[in-house]
PDB file of C-alpha atoms in Angstrom:
ATOM      1  CA  MET A  60      20.989   2.199  -6.733  1.00 67.00           C
ATOM      2  CA  ASP A  61      19.765   4.766  -4.052  1.00 89.00           C
ATOM      3  CA  ASP A  62      17.174   4.085  -1.712  1.00 94.00           C
ATOM      4  CA  LEU A  63      13.420   5.525  -2.836  1.00 97.00           C
ATOM      5  CA  LEU A  64      12.576   5.462   0.762  1.00 97.00           C
ATOM      6  CA  THR A  65      14.430   5.350   3.803  1.00 97.00           C
ATOM      7  CA  VAL A  66      12.651   5.503   7.402  1.00 97.00           C
ATOM      8  CA  GLU A  67      14.811   6.066  10.332  1.00 97.00           C
ATOM      9  CA  LYS A  68      13.434   5.878  14.058  1.00 97.00           C
ATOM     10  CA  LEU A  69       9.708   6.744  13.176  1.00 97.00           C
ATOM     11  CA  ASN A  70       7.181   6.407  15.942  1.00 97.00           C
ATOM     12  CA  VAL A  71       3.711   7.337  16.106  1.00 97.00           C
ATOM     13  CA  ILE A  72       1.784   7.754  19.780  1.00 96.00           C
ATOM     14  CA  TYR A  73      -1.763   8.617  19.411  1.00 95.00           C
ATOM     15  CA  GLY A  74      -3.587  10.410  22.445  1.00 91.00           C
ATOM     16  CA  ASP A  75      -1.674  11.512  25.623  1.00 87.00           C
ATOM     17  CA  GLY A  76      -0.592  10.456  29.057  1.00 83.00           C
ATOM     18  CA  LYS A  77      -1.546   7.174  30.516  1.00 84.00           C
ATOM     19  CA  GLU A  78      -4.301   6.984  27.692  1.00 86.00           C
ATOM     20  CA  SER A  79      -1.903   7.123  24.857  1.00 92.00           C
ATOM     21  CA  VAL A  80      -0.344   4.058  22.338  1.00 94.00           C
ATOM     22  CA  HIS A  81       2.338   3.517  20.861  1.00 95.00           C
ATOM     23  CA  ALA A  82       1.724   2.017  17.834  1.00 96.00           C
ATOM     24  CA  VAL A  83       4.881   2.449  16.011  1.00 97.00           C
ATOM     25  CA  LYS A  84       8.376   2.217  17.666  1.00 97.00           C
ATOM     26  CA  ASP A  85      11.714   3.500  16.206  1.00 97.00           C
ATOM     27  CA  VAL A  86      11.179   1.770  13.336  1.00 97.00           C
ATOM     28  CA  SER A  87      14.070   1.749  10.379  1.00 98.00           C
ATOM     29  CA  PHE A  88      13.809   0.369   6.996  1.00 97.00           C
ATOM     30  CA  HIS A  89      14.632   1.502   3.549  1.00 97.00           C
ATOM     31  CA  ILE A  90      13.081   0.567   0.024  1.00 98.00           C
ATOM     32  CA  LYS A  91      14.691   0.850  -3.183  1.00 97.00           C
ATOM     33  CA  PRO A  92      12.885   1.410  -6.458  1.00 96.00           C
ATOM     34  CA  GLY A  93      11.058  -0.954  -7.900  1.00 96.00           C
ATOM     35  CA  GLU A  94      11.294  -3.148  -4.845  1.00 97.00           C
ATOM     36  CA  ILE A  95       8.382  -5.242  -2.821  1.00 97.00           C
ATOM     37  CA  PHE A  96       8.917  -4.378   0.613  1.00 98.00           C
ATOM     38  CA  GLY A  97       6.967  -6.822   2.808  1.00 97.00           C
ATOM     39  CA  LEU A  98       5.853  -6.085   6.325  1.00 96.00           C
ATOM     40  CA  VAL A  99       4.548  -8.513   8.330  1.00 94.00           C
ATOM     41  CA  GLY A 100       2.879  -9.149  11.825  1.00 91.00           C
ATOM     42  CA  GLU A 101      -0.099  -9.944  13.417  1.00 89.00           C
ATOM     43  CA  SER A 102      -3.030  -7.583  13.806  1.00 87.00           C
ATOM     44  CA  GLY A 103      -2.724  -4.390  15.821  1.00 87.00           C
ATOM     45  CA  CYS A 104       1.193  -4.713  15.850  1.00 92.00           C
ATOM     46  CA  GLY A 105       1.367  -1.336  14.106  1.00 92.00           C
ATOM     47  CA  LYS A 106       1.637  -2.455  10.435  1.00 94.00           C
ATOM     48  CA  SER A 107      -1.226  -0.086   9.009  1.00 93.00           C
ATOM     49  CA  SER A 108      -0.179   3.068  11.064  1.00 95.00           C
ATOM     50  CA  LEU A 109       3.274   2.511   9.621  1.00 96.00           C
ATOM     51  CA  GLY A 110       1.970   2.373   6.057  1.00 95.00           C
ATOM     52  CA  LYS A 111      -0.422   5.404   6.851  1.00 95.00           C
ATOM     53  CA  ALA A 112       2.324   7.219   8.472  1.00 96.00           C
ATOM     54  CA  ILE A 113       4.502   6.512   5.278  1.00 96.00           C
ATOM     55  CA  VAL A 114       1.779   8.181   3.544  1.00 95.00           C
ATOM     56  CA  ARG A 115       1.291  11.067   5.813  1.00 94.00           C
ATOM     57  CA  LEU A 116      -2.684  10.029   6.358  1.00 93.00           C
ATOM     58  CA  THR A 117      -1.219   9.466  10.132  1.00 93.00           C
ATOM     59  CA  ASP A 118       1.049  12.291  11.204  1.00 92.00           C
ATOM     60  CA  PRO A 119       4.474  10.837  12.752  1.00 95.00           C
ATOM     61  CA  THR A 120       5.162  11.468  16.538  1.00 95.00           C
ATOM     62  CA  SER A 121       8.596  11.761  15.597  1.00 96.00           C
ATOM     63  CA  GLY A 122      11.290  10.069  13.202  1.00 96.00           C
ATOM     64  CA  THR A 123      11.827  11.090   9.458  1.00 96.00           C
ATOM     65  CA  ILE A 124      10.546   9.335   6.448  1.00 96.00           C
ATOM     66  CA  ASP A 125      13.063  10.532   3.598  1.00 97.00           C
ATOM     67  CA  PHE A 126      11.853   9.977   0.224  1.00 96.00           C
ATOM     68  CA  LYS A 127      14.025  11.247  -2.497  1.00 94.00           C
ATOM     69  CA  GLY A 128      16.043  13.099  -0.544  1.00 93.00           C
ATOM     70  CA  VAL A 129      13.254  15.398   0.862  1.00 94.00           C
ATOM     71  CA  ASP A 130      11.901  14.591   4.916  1.00 94.00           C
ATOM     72  CA  VAL A 131       8.494  14.181   4.082  1.00 94.00           C
ATOM     73  CA  ALA A 132       7.461  13.600   8.120  1.00 90.00           C
ATOM     74  CA  SER A 133       7.506  17.191   8.022  1.00 86.00           C
ATOM     75  CA  LEU A 134       5.657  18.598   4.747  1.00 91.00           C
ATOM     76  CA  LYS A 135       2.525  20.712   5.040  1.00 91.00           C
ATOM     77  CA  GLY A 136       0.310  22.355   2.567  1.00 91.00           C
ATOM     78  CA  ARG A 137       0.926  21.942  -1.360  1.00 91.00           C
ATOM     79  CA  GLU A 138       4.481  20.282  -0.465  1.00 93.00           C
ATOM     80  CA  LEU A 139       2.259  17.376   1.280  1.00 93.00           C
ATOM     81  CA  LYS A 140      -0.382  17.424  -1.894  1.00 90.00           C
ATOM     82  CA  THR A 141       2.624  17.334  -4.198  1.00 92.00           C
ATOM     83  CA  TYR A 142       4.427  14.204  -2.182  1.00 94.00           C
ATOM     84  CA  ARG A 143       0.942  12.135  -1.858  1.00 90.00           C
ATOM     85  CA  GLN A 144       0.901  12.532  -5.656  1.00 91.00           C
ATOM     86  CA  GLU A 145       4.243  10.160  -5.723  1.00 95.00           C
ATOM     87  CA  ALA A 146       3.312   8.096  -2.287  1.00 96.00           C
ATOM     88  CA  GLN A 147      -0.175   6.234  -2.939  1.00 95.00           C
ATOM     89  CA  MET A 148      -2.017   3.683  -0.946  1.00 95.00           C
ATOM     90  CA  VAL A 149      -4.354   0.500  -1.211  1.00 94.00           C
ATOM     91  CA  PHE A 150      -6.553  -0.404   1.453  1.00 89.00           C
ATOM     92  CA  GLN A 151      -7.904  -3.828   2.786  1.00 85.00           C
ATOM     93  CA  ASP A 152     -11.361  -2.937   2.217  1.00 84.00           C
ATOM     94  CA  PRO A 153     -12.422  -2.127  -1.736  1.00 80.00           C
ATOM     95  CA  TYR A 154     -15.648  -1.411  -1.161  1.00 83.00           C
ATOM     96  CA  GLY A 155     -15.060   0.621   1.819  1.00 86.00           C
ATOM     97  CA  SER A 156     -12.676   2.948  -0.152  1.00 87.00           C
ATOM     98  CA  LEU A 157     -14.966   3.418  -2.506  1.00 90.00           C
ATOM     99  CA  ASN A 158     -18.205   6.262  -2.534  1.00 92.00           C
ATOM    100  CA  PRO A 159     -21.350   3.967  -3.450  1.00 92.00           C
ATOM    101  CA  ARG A 160     -23.198   6.516  -4.344  1.00 94.00           C
ATOM    102  CA  MET A 161     -20.557   7.522  -7.077  1.00 95.00           C
ATOM    103  CA  LYS A 162     -19.443   5.918 -10.370  1.00 96.00           C
ATOM    104  CA  VAL A 163     -15.609   4.366  -9.918  1.00 96.00           C
ATOM    105  CA  GLY A 164     -14.766   6.303 -12.920  1.00 96.00           C
ATOM    106  CA  ASN A 165     -15.353   9.687 -11.254  1.00 96.00           C
ATOM    107  CA  ALA A 166     -13.852   9.302  -8.321  1.00 94.00           C
ATOM    108  CA  ILE A 167     -10.840   8.971 -10.214  1.00 95.00           C
ATOM    109  CA  VAL A 168     -11.575  12.079 -12.232  1.00 96.00           C
ATOM    110  CA  ASP A 169     -11.901  13.772  -9.350  1.00 94.00           C
ATOM    111  CA  VAL A 170      -8.497  12.702  -7.805  1.00 93.00           C
ATOM    112  CA  LEU A 171      -7.096  13.761 -11.619  1.00 94.00           C
ATOM    113  CA  GLN A 172      -9.229  17.362 -11.117  1.00 94.00           C
ATOM    114  CA  VAL A 173      -8.140  17.980  -7.896  1.00 91.00           C
ATOM    115  CA  HIS A 174      -3.974  17.130  -8.738  1.00 91.00           C
ATOM    116  CA  GLY A 175      -4.338  19.418 -11.984  1.00 90.00           C
ATOM    117  CA  ILE A 176      -3.875  16.827 -13.910  1.00 91.00           C
ATOM    118  CA  GLY A 177      -5.617  16.288 -17.752  1.00 89.00           C
ATOM    119  CA  ALA A 178      -6.922  19.811 -19.627  1.00 89.00           C
ATOM    120  CA  ASN A 179     -10.403  18.677 -19.226  1.00 93.00           C
ATOM    121  CA  THR A 180     -12.996  16.245 -18.792  1.00 92.00           C
ATOM    122  CA  ALA A 181     -12.681  14.491 -21.758  1.00 94.00           C
ATOM    123  CA  VAL A 182      -9.262  14.306 -20.887  1.00 96.00           C
ATOM    124  CA  ARG A 183      -9.270  12.956 -17.829  1.00 96.00           C
ATOM    125  CA  ARG A 184     -12.260  10.350 -18.779  1.00 96.00           C
ATOM    126  CA  ALA A 185      -9.655   9.004 -21.571  1.00 96.00           C
ATOM    127  CA  ARG A 186      -7.058   8.560 -19.025  1.00 96.00           C
ATOM    128  CA  VAL A 187      -9.520   6.804 -16.653  1.00 97.00           C
ATOM    129  CA  ALA A 188      -9.653   4.327 -19.473  1.00 97.00           C
ATOM    130  CA  GLU A 189      -5.820   3.706 -19.825  1.00 97.00           C
ATOM    131  CA  LEU A 190      -6.091   2.769 -16.140  1.00 96.00           C
ATOM    132  CA  PHE A 191      -8.537   0.490 -16.373  1.00 97.00           C
ATOM    133  CA  GLU A 192      -6.935  -1.803 -19.253  1.00 96.00           C
ATOM    134  CA  ALA A 193      -3.394  -1.257 -17.061  1.00 95.00           C
ATOM    135  CA  VAL A 194      -5.994  -3.230 -14.246  1.00 95.00           C
ATOM    136  CA  GLY A 195      -7.244  -5.683 -16.321  1.00 95.00           C
ATOM    137  CA  LEU A 196     -10.671  -4.355 -16.432  1.00 96.00           C
ATOM    138  CA  ASP A 197     -13.028  -3.472 -19.818  1.00 96.00           C
ATOM    139  CA  PRO A 198     -13.199   0.230 -19.702  1.00 96.00           C
ATOM    140  CA  GLU A 199     -16.483   0.717 -20.196  1.00 96.00           C
ATOM    141  CA  TRP A 200     -17.279  -0.898 -17.001  1.00 97.00           C
ATOM    142  CA  ALA A 201     -15.989   2.525 -15.082  1.00 96.00           C
ATOM    143  CA  TRP A 202     -19.234   3.667 -15.425  1.00 96.00           C
ATOM    144  CA  ARG A 203     -20.631   1.897 -13.002  1.00 96.00           C
ATOM    145  CA  TYR A 204     -21.015   1.936  -9.011  1.00 96.00           C
ATOM    146  CA  PRO A 205     -19.146   0.226  -6.835  1.00 95.00           C
ATOM    147  CA  HIS A 206     -21.785  -2.867  -6.121  1.00 95.00           C
ATOM    148  CA  GLU A 207     -21.781  -3.672  -9.772  1.00 96.00           C
ATOM    149  CA  PHE A 208     -18.317  -5.534  -9.342  1.00 94.00           C
ATOM    150  CA  SER A 209     -17.439  -8.150  -7.660  1.00 92.00           C
ATOM    151  CA  GLY A 210     -14.808  -7.722  -4.720  1.00 90.00           C
ATOM    152  CA  GLY A 211     -11.578  -8.097  -6.909  1.00 92.00           C
ATOM    153  CA  GLN A 212     -12.952  -6.475  -9.392  1.00 94.00           C
ATOM    154  CA  ARG A 213     -13.020  -3.193  -6.997  1.00 93.00           C
ATOM    155  CA  GLN A 214      -9.632  -3.730  -5.575  1.00 93.00           C
ATOM    156  CA  ARG A 215      -8.571  -3.693  -9.160  1.00 95.00           C
ATOM    157  CA  VAL A 216     -10.320  -0.101  -9.117  1.00 95.00           C
ATOM    158  CA  CYS A 217      -9.078   0.557  -6.452  1.00 95.00           C
ATOM    159  CA  ILE A 218      -5.286   0.322  -7.379  1.00 96.00           C
ATOM    160  CA  ALA A 219      -6.322   1.961 -10.758  1.00 96.00           C
ATOM    161  CA  ARG A 220      -7.186   5.036  -8.542  1.00 95.00           C
ATOM    162  CA  ALA A 221      -3.768   4.460  -6.753  1.00 95.00           C
ATOM    163  CA  LEU A 222      -1.880   4.809  -9.976  1.00 95.00           C
ATOM    164  CA  ALA A 223      -3.941   7.628 -11.821  1.00 95.00           C
ATOM    165  CA  LEU A 224      -1.133   9.839  -9.905  1.00 93.00           C
ATOM    166  CA  ASP A 225       1.464   7.868 -11.806  1.00 94.00           C
ATOM    167  CA  PRO A 226       3.109   7.184  -8.521  1.00 96.00           C
ATOM    168  CA  ASP A 227       6.528   5.855  -7.354  1.00 96.00           C
ATOM    169  CA  LEU A 228       5.571   4.337  -4.193  1.00 97.00           C
ATOM    170  CA  MET A 229       2.367   2.198  -3.222  1.00 97.00           C
ATOM    171  CA  VAL A 230       1.389   1.166   0.103  1.00 97.00           C
ATOM    172  CA  ALA A 231      -0.636  -2.039  -0.092  1.00 95.00           C
ATOM    173  CA  ASP A 232      -2.004  -2.434   3.058  1.00 92.00           C
ATOM    174  CA  GLU A 233      -3.249  -5.953   3.133  1.00 90.00           C
ATOM    175  CA  PRO A 234      -4.595  -5.768  -0.417  1.00 89.00           C
ATOM    176  CA  VAL A 235      -5.810  -9.408  -0.483  1.00 88.00           C
ATOM    177  CA  SER A 236      -6.849 -10.969   3.057  1.00 85.00           C
ATOM    178  CA  ALA A 237     -10.399  -9.776   2.233  1.00 79.00           C
ATOM    179  CA  LEU A 238     -10.281 -12.134  -0.872  1.00 84.00           C
ATOM    180  CA  ASP A 239     -11.218 -15.233  -1.822  1.00 86.00           C
ATOM    181  CA  VAL A 240      -7.855 -17.121  -2.120  1.00 85.00           C
ATOM    182  CA  SER A 241      -8.017 -17.435  -6.441  1.00 85.00           C
ATOM    183  CA  VAL A 242      -8.955 -14.246  -6.789  1.00 90.00           C
ATOM    184  CA  GLN A 243      -6.062 -13.517  -4.089  1.00 90.00           C
ATOM    185  CA  ALA A 244      -3.374 -14.848  -7.099  1.00 90.00           C
ATOM    186  CA  GLU A 245      -5.030 -12.660  -9.708  1.00 93.00           C
ATOM    187  CA  ILE A 246      -3.779  -9.393  -7.804  1.00 92.00           C
ATOM    188  CA  LEU A 247      -0.870 -10.532  -6.533  1.00 93.00           C
ATOM    189  CA  GLU A 248      -0.066 -11.106 -10.339  1.00 94.00           C
ATOM    190  CA  LEU A 249      -1.214  -7.615 -10.927  1.00 94.00           C
ATOM    191  CA  LEU A 250       1.156  -6.118  -8.424  1.00 94.00           C
ATOM    192  CA  GLU A 251       4.188  -7.774 -10.133  1.00 94.00           C
ATOM    193  CA  GLU A 252       3.475  -6.746 -13.528  1.00 94.00           C
ATOM    194  CA  LEU A 253       2.863  -3.412 -12.675  1.00 94.00           C
ATOM    195  CA  ARG A 254       6.598  -3.802 -10.619  1.00 94.00           C
ATOM    196  CA  VAL A 255       7.989  -4.579 -14.177  1.00 94.00           C
ATOM    197  CA  SER A 256       5.868  -2.171 -16.527  1.00 94.00           C
ATOM    198  CA  ARG A 257       6.294   0.978 -14.010  1.00 93.00           C
ATOM    199  CA  GLY A 258       9.244   0.476 -12.136  1.00 93.00           C
ATOM    200  CA  LEU A 259       6.389   0.630  -8.841  1.00 96.00           C
ATOM    201  CA  ALA A 260       8.199  -0.242  -5.539  1.00 97.00           C
ATOM    202  CA  PHE A 261       5.723  -1.233  -2.746  1.00 97.00           C
ATOM    203  CA  LEU A 262       5.329  -1.636   0.843  1.00 97.00           C
ATOM    204  CA  PHE A 263       3.802  -4.845   1.010  1.00 96.00           C
ATOM    205  CA  VAL A 264       1.289  -5.070   4.405  1.00 95.00           C
ATOM    206  CA  SER A 265       0.561  -8.336   5.674  1.00 91.00           C
ATOM    207  CA  HIS A 266      -0.430 -10.776   8.258  1.00 87.00           C
ATOM    208  CA  ASP A 267       0.309 -13.818   5.927  1.00 85.00           C
ATOM    209  CA  LEU A 268       4.039 -14.783   5.433  1.00 85.00           C
ATOM    210  CA  ALA A 269       2.945 -17.738   2.832  1.00 84.00           C
ATOM    211  CA  VAL A 270       1.791 -14.166   0.508  1.00 88.00           C
ATOM    212  CA  VAL A 271       4.461 -12.614   2.034  1.00 91.00           C
ATOM    213  CA  ARG A 272       7.092 -15.331   0.405  1.00 89.00           C
ATOM    214  CA  ASN A 273       5.432 -14.972  -3.349  1.00 89.00           C
ATOM    215  CA  VAL A 274       5.958 -11.893  -3.614  1.00 93.00           C
ATOM    216  CA  CYS A 275       8.037  -9.911  -1.761  1.00 96.00           C
ATOM    217  CA  ASP A 276      12.121  -9.390  -2.097  1.00 96.00           C
ATOM    218  CA  ARG A 277      12.773  -8.774   1.300  1.00 97.00           C
ATOM    219  CA  VAL A 278      10.488  -8.544   4.601  1.00 97.00           C
ATOM    220  CA  ALA A 279      10.388  -6.881   8.036  1.00 97.00           C
ATOM    221  CA  VAL A 280       8.838  -8.971  10.962  1.00 96.00           C
ATOM    222  CA  MET A 281       6.604  -6.398  13.210  1.00 95.00           C
ATOM    223  CA  TYR A 282       5.568  -7.028  16.460  1.00 95.00           C
ATOM    224  CA  ASN A 283       4.026  -4.793  19.387  1.00 95.00           C
ATOM    225  CA  GLY A 284       4.996  -1.800  17.020  1.00 96.00           C
ATOM    226  CA  GLU A 285       8.737  -2.540  16.675  1.00 96.00           C
ATOM    227  CA  ILE A 286      10.333  -4.316  14.030  1.00 97.00           C
ATOM    228  CA  VAL A 287      12.246  -7.498  15.211  1.00 96.00           C
ATOM    229  CA  GLU A 288      13.490  -8.951  12.518  1.00 96.00           C
ATOM    230  CA  MET A 289      14.439  -7.841   8.361  1.00 97.00           C
ATOM    231  CA  GLY A 290      16.415  -9.322   5.406  1.00 96.00           C
ATOM    232  CA  ALA A 291      15.826 -10.908   2.250  1.00 97.00           C
ATOM    233  CA  VAL A 292      12.595 -12.771   2.506  1.00 95.00           C
ATOM    234  CA  ALA A 293      13.647 -16.882   1.992  1.00 93.00           C
ATOM    235  CA  ASP A 294      16.797 -16.099   5.198  1.00 95.00           C
ATOM    236  CA  VAL A 295      14.116 -14.642   7.393  1.00 94.00           C
ATOM    237  CA  ILE A 296      11.491 -17.061   6.380  1.00 91.00           C
ATOM    238  CA  ASP A 297      14.007 -20.522   6.108  1.00 91.00           C
ATOM    239  CA  HIS A 298      16.207 -19.494   9.188  1.00 93.00           C
ATOM    240  CA  PRO A 299      14.210 -17.213  11.565  1.00 92.00           C
ATOM    241  CA  GLN A 300      16.282 -15.524  13.858  1.00 91.00           C
ATOM    242  CA  HIS A 301      13.573 -14.078  16.248  1.00 91.00           C
ATOM    243  CA  GLU A 302      11.096 -16.250  18.251  1.00 92.00           C
ATOM    244  CA  TYR A 303       8.178 -14.471  17.079  1.00 91.00           C
ATOM    245  CA  THR A 304       8.779 -14.593  13.296  1.00 91.00           C
ATOM    246  CA  ARG A 305       9.021 -18.751  14.327  1.00 91.00           C
ATOM    247  CA  THR A 306       5.592 -18.441  15.692  1.00 89.00           C
ATOM    248  CA  LEU A 307       4.044 -16.585  13.147  1.00 87.00           C
ATOM    249  CA  LEU A 308       6.089 -19.701  10.742  1.00 86.00           C
ATOM    250  CA  ALA A 309       4.677 -22.264  13.063  1.00 85.00           C
ATOM    251  CA  ALA A 310       1.091 -20.806  12.177  1.00 77.00           C
ATOM    252  CA  VAL A 311       1.222 -21.213   8.308  1.00 71.00           C
ATOM    253  CA  PRO A 312      -1.107 -23.897   7.277  1.00 66.00           C
ATOM    254  CA  SER A 313       1.133 -26.765   5.506  1.00 59.00           C
ATOM    255  CA  PHE A 314      -0.712 -29.369   2.803  1.00 44.00           C
TER     256      PHE A 314
END
């Protein structure tokens, strides 16, 4: 099976000169269609910068991001807009990701309208109803404001918005870390359902190895901007080769 995404020697540097920060350093990995690829490491290691670079919310400094044979690291204008239909991102804080003054359904309608999807407002509203059903929410709730939802429900709304453009890749940046443990399990189950039903691939960013073990096929361990270890989840977690991976594992609570 051909790779959906191939990242080669990617670098992200913020600022210039002595004030610059080298957030992502020569990172390389690939993701296959329908795969959940984990990216794990402590806060500040460069995980989020890498995720944002892949969906082009951050411009990479150098390296390539090959998506279906196209180097998206250099895309601009209309071509970049087209790519963003195929690669979407879900953020850690669902409340901060939504406009508190806009009904959540209208936020999704706006996404569809910007990308020219749906012949009119009625068609787009019907699409919103379908998306709410797909993420386990009552379609009538689409016309509520963000504060009327629980944290888990808001994250489902954000996932519905990311699904609106029918992407092939979703970058999930700590999507459950702000949620209660019981709600985390529900969201993780939803992501697995979407992987199966839609063939959706994920870059699943997390600091929690226990979560990664339960949902990911392969995992890369990131430390100080670099990938220090990568492989099948069971291999990396049961037989860690790098000292930093062993340190992460030692920090996971055991019950």
